[in-house]
XYZ file of C-alpha atoms in Angstrom:
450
model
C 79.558 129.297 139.997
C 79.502 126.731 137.177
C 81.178 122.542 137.671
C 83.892 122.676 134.959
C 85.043 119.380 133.399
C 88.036 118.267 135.072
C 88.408 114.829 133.366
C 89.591 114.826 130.029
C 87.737 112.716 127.404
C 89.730 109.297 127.129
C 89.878 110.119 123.500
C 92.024 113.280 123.805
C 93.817 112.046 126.674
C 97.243 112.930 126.596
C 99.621 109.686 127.416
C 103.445 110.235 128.459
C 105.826 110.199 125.444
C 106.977 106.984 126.040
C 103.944 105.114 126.090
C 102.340 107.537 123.182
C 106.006 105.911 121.178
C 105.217 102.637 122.080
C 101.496 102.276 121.439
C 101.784 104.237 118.366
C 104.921 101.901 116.843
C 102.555 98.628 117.881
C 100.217 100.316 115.569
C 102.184 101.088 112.414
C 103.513 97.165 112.943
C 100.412 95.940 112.335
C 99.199 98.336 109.479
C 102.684 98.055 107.758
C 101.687 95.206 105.437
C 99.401 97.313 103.518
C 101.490 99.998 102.084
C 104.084 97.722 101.111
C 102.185 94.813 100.725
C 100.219 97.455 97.767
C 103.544 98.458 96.628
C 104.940 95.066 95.574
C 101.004 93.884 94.282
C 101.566 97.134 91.663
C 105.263 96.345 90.580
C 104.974 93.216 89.837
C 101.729 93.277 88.262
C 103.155 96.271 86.292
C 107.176 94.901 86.148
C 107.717 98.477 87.615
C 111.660 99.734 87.786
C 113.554 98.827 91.258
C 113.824 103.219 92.176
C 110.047 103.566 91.168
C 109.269 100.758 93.766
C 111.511 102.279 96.371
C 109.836 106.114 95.579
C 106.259 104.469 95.763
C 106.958 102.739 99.081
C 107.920 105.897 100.656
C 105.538 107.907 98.694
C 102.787 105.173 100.395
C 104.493 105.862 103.783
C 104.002 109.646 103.650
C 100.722 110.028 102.382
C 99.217 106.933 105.124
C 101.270 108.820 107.922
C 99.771 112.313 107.246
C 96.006 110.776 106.715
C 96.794 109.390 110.079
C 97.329 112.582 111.685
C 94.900 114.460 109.865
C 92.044 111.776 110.734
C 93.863 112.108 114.737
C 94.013 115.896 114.614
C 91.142 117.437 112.412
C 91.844 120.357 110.161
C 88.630 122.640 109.824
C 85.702 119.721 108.552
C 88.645 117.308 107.621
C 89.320 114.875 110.251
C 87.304 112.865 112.350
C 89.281 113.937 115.133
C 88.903 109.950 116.304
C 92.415 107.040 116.784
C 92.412 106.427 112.677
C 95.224 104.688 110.975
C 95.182 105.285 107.212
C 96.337 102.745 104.808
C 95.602 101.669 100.703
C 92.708 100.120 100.296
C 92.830 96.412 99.126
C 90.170 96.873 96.281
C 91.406 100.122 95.022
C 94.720 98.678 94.759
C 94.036 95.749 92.399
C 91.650 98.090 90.595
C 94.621 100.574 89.637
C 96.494 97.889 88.356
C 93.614 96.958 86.037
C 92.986 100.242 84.817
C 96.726 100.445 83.978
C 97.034 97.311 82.559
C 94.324 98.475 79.990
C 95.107 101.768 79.108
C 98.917 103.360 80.912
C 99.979 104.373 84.511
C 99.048 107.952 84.099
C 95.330 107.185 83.547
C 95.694 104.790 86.469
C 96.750 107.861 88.700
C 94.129 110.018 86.964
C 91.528 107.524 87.722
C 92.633 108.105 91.353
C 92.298 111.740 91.386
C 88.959 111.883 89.657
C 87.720 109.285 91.995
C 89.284 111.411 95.007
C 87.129 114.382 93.593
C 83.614 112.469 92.920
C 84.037 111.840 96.941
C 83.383 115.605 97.851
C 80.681 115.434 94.682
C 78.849 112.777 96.037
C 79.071 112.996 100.062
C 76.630 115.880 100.512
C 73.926 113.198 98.816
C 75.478 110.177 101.017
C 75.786 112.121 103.961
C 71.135 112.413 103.771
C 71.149 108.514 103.591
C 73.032 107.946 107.015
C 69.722 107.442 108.397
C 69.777 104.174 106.833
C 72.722 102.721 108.762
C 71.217 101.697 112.096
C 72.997 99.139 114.437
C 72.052 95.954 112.802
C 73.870 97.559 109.603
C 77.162 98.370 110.949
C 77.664 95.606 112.930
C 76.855 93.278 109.713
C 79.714 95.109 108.655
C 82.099 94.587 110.850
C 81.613 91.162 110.797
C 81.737 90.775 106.569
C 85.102 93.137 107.114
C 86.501 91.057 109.654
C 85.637 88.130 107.535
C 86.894 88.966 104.305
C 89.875 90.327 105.951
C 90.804 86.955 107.577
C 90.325 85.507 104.448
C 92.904 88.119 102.561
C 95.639 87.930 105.068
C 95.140 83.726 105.336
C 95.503 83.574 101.982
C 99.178 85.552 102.266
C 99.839 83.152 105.083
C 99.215 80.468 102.964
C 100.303 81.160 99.942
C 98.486 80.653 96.623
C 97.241 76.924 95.438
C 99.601 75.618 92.746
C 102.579 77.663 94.105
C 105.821 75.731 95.341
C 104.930 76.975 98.735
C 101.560 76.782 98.749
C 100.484 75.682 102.952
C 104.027 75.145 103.587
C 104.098 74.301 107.455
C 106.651 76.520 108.590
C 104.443 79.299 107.276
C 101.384 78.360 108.950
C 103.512 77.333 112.080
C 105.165 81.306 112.096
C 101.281 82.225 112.022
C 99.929 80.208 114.848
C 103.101 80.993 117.086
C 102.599 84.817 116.760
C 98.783 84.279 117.678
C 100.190 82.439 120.718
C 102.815 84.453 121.428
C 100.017 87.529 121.098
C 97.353 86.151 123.611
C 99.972 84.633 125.493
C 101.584 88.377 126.213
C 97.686 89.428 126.496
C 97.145 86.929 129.168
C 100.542 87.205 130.985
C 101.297 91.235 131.310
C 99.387 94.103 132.876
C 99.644 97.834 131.860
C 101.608 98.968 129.263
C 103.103 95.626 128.947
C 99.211 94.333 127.980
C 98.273 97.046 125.919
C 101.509 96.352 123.914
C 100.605 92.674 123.660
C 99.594 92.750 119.859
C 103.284 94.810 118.890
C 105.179 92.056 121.560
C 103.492 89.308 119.976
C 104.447 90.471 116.298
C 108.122 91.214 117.646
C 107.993 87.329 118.979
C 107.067 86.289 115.582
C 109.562 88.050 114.009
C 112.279 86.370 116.424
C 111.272 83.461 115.858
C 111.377 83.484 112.523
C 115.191 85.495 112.374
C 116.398 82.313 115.037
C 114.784 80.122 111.838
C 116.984 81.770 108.994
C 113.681 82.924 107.174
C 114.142 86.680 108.059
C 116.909 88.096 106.375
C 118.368 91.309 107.640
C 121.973 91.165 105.612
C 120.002 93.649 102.887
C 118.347 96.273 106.113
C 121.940 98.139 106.337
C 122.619 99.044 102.532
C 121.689 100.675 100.105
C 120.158 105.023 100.637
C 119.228 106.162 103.681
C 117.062 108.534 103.317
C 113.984 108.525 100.859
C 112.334 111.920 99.408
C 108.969 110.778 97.405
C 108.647 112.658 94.184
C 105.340 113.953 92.970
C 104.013 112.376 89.686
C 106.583 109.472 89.543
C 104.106 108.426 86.310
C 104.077 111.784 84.787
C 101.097 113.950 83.994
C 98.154 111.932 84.680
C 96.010 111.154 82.012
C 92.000 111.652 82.861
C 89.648 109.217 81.203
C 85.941 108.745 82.806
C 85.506 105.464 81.227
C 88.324 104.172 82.906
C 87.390 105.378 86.364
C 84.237 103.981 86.798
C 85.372 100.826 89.174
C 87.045 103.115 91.441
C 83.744 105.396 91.463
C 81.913 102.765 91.953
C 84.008 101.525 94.820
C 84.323 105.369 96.252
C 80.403 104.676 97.071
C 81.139 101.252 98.766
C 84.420 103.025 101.042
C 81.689 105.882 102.304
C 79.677 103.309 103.650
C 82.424 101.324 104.903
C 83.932 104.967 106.481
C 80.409 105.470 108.333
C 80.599 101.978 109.805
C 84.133 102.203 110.924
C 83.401 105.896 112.404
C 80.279 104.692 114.392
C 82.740 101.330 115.476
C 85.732 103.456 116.732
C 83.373 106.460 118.294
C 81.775 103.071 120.151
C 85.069 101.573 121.469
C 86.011 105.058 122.593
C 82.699 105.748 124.434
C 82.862 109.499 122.600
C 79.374 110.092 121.994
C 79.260 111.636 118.336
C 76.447 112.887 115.656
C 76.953 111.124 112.601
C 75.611 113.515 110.238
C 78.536 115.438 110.813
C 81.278 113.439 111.755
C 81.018 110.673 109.110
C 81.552 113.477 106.913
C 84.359 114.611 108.176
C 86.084 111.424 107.835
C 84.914 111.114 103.896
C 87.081 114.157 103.348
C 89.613 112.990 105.016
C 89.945 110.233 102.803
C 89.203 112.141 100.072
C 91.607 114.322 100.480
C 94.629 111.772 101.212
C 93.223 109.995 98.395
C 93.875 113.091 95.937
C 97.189 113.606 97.361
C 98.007 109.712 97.019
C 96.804 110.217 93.108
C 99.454 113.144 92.945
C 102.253 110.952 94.494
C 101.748 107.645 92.495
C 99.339 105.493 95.275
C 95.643 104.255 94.932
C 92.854 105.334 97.422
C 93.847 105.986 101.057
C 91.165 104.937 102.981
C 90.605 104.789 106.978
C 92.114 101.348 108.286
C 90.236 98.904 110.041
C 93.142 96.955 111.415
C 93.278 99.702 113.820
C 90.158 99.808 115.217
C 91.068 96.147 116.615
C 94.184 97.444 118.249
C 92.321 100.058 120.214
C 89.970 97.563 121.290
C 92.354 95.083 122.344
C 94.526 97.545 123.792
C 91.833 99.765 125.587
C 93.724 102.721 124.881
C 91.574 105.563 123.602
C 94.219 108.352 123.147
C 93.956 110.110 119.081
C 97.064 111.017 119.968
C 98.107 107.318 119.971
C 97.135 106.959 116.768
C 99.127 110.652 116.203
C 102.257 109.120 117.265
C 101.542 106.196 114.516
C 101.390 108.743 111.683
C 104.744 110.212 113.018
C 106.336 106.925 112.569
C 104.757 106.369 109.003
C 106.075 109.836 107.600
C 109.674 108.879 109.293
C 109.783 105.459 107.207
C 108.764 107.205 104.515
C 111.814 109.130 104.617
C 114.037 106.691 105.927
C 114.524 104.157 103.986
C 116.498 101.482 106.338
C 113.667 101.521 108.711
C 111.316 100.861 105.346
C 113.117 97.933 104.242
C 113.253 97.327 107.685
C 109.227 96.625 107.626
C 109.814 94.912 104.788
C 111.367 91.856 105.714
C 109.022 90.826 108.226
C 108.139 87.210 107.088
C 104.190 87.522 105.674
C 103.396 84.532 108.219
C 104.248 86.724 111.057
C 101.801 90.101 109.989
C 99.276 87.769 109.315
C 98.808 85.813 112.493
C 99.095 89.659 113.932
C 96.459 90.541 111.424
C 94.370 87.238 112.079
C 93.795 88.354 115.293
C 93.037 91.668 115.329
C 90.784 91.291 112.189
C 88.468 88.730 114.866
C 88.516 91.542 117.397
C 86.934 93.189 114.810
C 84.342 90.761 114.310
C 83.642 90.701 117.957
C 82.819 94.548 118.298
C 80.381 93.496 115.441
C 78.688 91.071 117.220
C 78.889 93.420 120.348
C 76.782 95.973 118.273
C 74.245 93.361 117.446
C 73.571 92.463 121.122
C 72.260 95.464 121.217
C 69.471 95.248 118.444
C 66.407 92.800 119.178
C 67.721 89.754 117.124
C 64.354 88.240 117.483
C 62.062 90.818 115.884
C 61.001 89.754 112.963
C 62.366 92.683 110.902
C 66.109 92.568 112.231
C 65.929 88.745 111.858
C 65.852 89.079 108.319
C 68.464 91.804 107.742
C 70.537 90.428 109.074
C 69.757 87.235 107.835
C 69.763 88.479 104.442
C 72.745 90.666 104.719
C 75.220 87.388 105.745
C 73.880 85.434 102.990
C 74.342 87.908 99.845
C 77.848 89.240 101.851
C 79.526 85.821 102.780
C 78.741 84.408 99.590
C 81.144 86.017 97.217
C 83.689 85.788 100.024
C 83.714 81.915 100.988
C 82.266 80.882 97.204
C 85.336 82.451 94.953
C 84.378 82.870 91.427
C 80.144 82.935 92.151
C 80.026 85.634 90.201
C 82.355 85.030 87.214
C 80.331 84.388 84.369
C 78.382 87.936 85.126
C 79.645 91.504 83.361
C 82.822 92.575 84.613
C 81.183 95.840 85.563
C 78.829 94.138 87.935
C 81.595 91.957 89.375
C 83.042 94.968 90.778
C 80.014 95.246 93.368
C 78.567 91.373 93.319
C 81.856 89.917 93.939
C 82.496 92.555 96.779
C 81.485 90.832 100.071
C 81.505 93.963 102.265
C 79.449 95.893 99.093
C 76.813 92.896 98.725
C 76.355 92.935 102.597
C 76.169 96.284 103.117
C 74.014 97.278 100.086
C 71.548 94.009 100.985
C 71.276 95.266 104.437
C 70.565 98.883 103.841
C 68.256 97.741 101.092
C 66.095 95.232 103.659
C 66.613 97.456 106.486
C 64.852 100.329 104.332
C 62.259 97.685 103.326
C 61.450 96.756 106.847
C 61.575 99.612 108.819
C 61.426 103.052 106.014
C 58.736 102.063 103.664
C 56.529 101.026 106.562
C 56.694 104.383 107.873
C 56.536 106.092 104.787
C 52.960 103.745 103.729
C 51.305 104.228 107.262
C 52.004 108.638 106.724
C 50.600 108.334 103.179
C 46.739 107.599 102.300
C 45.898 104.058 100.842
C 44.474 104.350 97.472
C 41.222 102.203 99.033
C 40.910 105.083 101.725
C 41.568 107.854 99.556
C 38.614 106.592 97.118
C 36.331 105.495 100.216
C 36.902 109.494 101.365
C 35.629 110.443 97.912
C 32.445 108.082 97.995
């Protein structure tokens, strides 16, 4: 007679409805900012119509909330089956823009689509090179993406320089006060009421700031409410290569970003996972939300690393957390007061959420680290290497400026100039070493022959 498991994996635990409600709504609070956030960067970059802003918020919406489940769930090899949240990408998003700026939307959404479908081209290739992302790799990556996140969402705390309201206090004060209220709630409550501390915190915030008059919820209540996204809001998209190539570009930068936020999550879960097979799995996943975002009028969909903060600071493990956030993201995609809702929530406010849970991030980086020898001489300099080339275009704006626009795509990337350094060094180290003591020197081979 055989011992069955008993004990559920904490990642496919099964939490009471309530708490699986709760958890998952603290999540889609925190990622919210992105799909509208990407929304309003496009429209008024673009001076899109009011109803094509309102279709591409809940078009945003849908696709994020059923990348969510897929990446929760799994369909066949689709899915990492791991507590993803799926969002736009940041990059991607000012990238479209560009691409419609110089040419028209529809090649902007045909640059997405082609991109979406050079993901499946290329993974098979990427998916050999995952032997060249150890632990000294991806948790230099976590730190450059907590890094350059804190930088993004300080920046919409703060405003931009030369703006009327550019470091206005009350801004910064909203920012600090949700942190405070955050840790405060983290510190105070136990249980539930703890794990919920990042989604009580950002409900503080927002309380704060309705008590200050600089939340205004007179607009919530009108206007349609519900929202049906329409496919190919641009029209037929257009296809041009030329046009494309900073989102392929890019696609190559998100698969190594995807294989360092797959190793980070399967970590804070303690699910023990083979890489060559599950990184993969989320790829397609974004891939495949990707091509559907192309169809409905959005940029790349990519896995979200806000969320892999939340689960840490939480300790929750539960996909099906992360299950209950997609729910919630296809309902405000088709309800549209709980979408303009999300959308009054004062920038300050997300952002001192964001701040915070962007450092956890960090901190599982530097977690991974303690586990690589630091002091060997090899891992010294990757890392070493890898902070310098990433954290330079991110604290030095502009380094790169006077270079072609086609290499400021990747040199001006902090997460891509980190990531590629350390692979690069990390191969130099460790692969080539290997690969000179299996092959015959040229001095042996011609001693042999004498």
């Amino acid at each position: 007679m055989t011992n069955e498991k008993t004990t559920a994996d904490p990642v496919d635990e099964r939490l009471p409805w309530t708490r699986l409600a709760l958890l998952g709504l603290q999540h889609v609070l925190v990622v919210a900012a992105s799909p509208i956030t990407s929304v309003f960067l496009v429209a008024k970059a673009l001076g899109l119509p009011e109803t094509l802003i309102v279709n591409l918020i809940g078009a945003t919406f849908l696709v994020c909330g059923l990348g969510t489940l897929l990446q929760s769930f799994g369909v066949g090899k689709f899915g990492a089956r791991l507590p993803f949240v799926m969002v736009p990408g940041g990059a991607p998003v000012i990238m479209f823009v560009l691409i419609a700026r110089q040419t028209d939307l529809p090649t902007a959404a045909g640059a997405v689509i082609l991109t979406s479908l050079f993901y499946f081209a290329v993974l098979p290739v990427f998916a050999r090179c995952l032997k060249f992302f150890p632990r000294v790799v991806i948790g230099t990556m976590l730190i450059l993406v907590a890094v350059n996140l804190i930088k993004i969402y300080g920046s919409i705390i703060v405003g931009r320089a030369g703006t009327p309201g550019f470091a206005e206090p009350l801004n910064i004060g909203l920012a600090v006060a949700t942190i405070a209220f955050t840790v405060g709630f983290a510190k105070i409550l136990r249980g539930i009421g703890g794990q919920l501390a990042v989604l009580l915190g950002l409900l503080a915030g927002a309380a704060l700031s309705a008590v200050l008059g600089v939340m205004p919820l007179g607009g919530v209540a009108h206007g349609a409410l519900l929202s049906l996204p329409r496919p190919l809001p641009f029209g037929w998209p257009h296809f041009n290569l030329a046009a494309t190539v900073p989102l392929l570009i890019f696609s190559v930068i998100s698969m190594a970003e995807a294989t360092g936020q797959t190793v980070a999550i399967a970590e804070v879960v303690g699910k023990e996972i083979d890489i060559r097979d599950q990184v993969p799995r989320t790829i397609r996943g974004d891939a495949l939300m990707s091509l559907l975002g192309g169809i409905f009028g959005t940029s790349l969909i990519i896995t979200s690393s806000e969320n892999i903060g939340i689960v840490q600071a939480t300790g929750v493990r539960s996909r099906y957390v992360t299950a209950a956030a997609g729910v919630f993201l296809v309902i405000i995609a088709l309800c549209a007061p709980l979408a303009r809702l999300a959308s009054v929530i004062p920038a300050p406010v997300v952002g001192g959420t964001a701040l915070i849970v962007f450092a956890i991030i960090g901190v599982m980086g530097v977690n991974l680290l303690r586990a690589v020898e630091l002091r060997e001489h090899a891992n010294m300099y990757i890392l070493a290497a890898a902070l310098t080339m990433g954290l330079l275009p991110i604290l030095v704006p502009g380094l790169y400026s006077k270079f072609p626009s086609s290499l400021q795509v990747v040199l001006g990337n902090g997460l891509a100039m980190g990531a590629v350094t350390a692979v690069l060094v990390n191969i130099l180290f460790h692969h080539l070493r290997r690969y000179r003591a299996a092959s015959p020197s040229l001095a042996s081979e011609a001693k042999k022959a004498s």
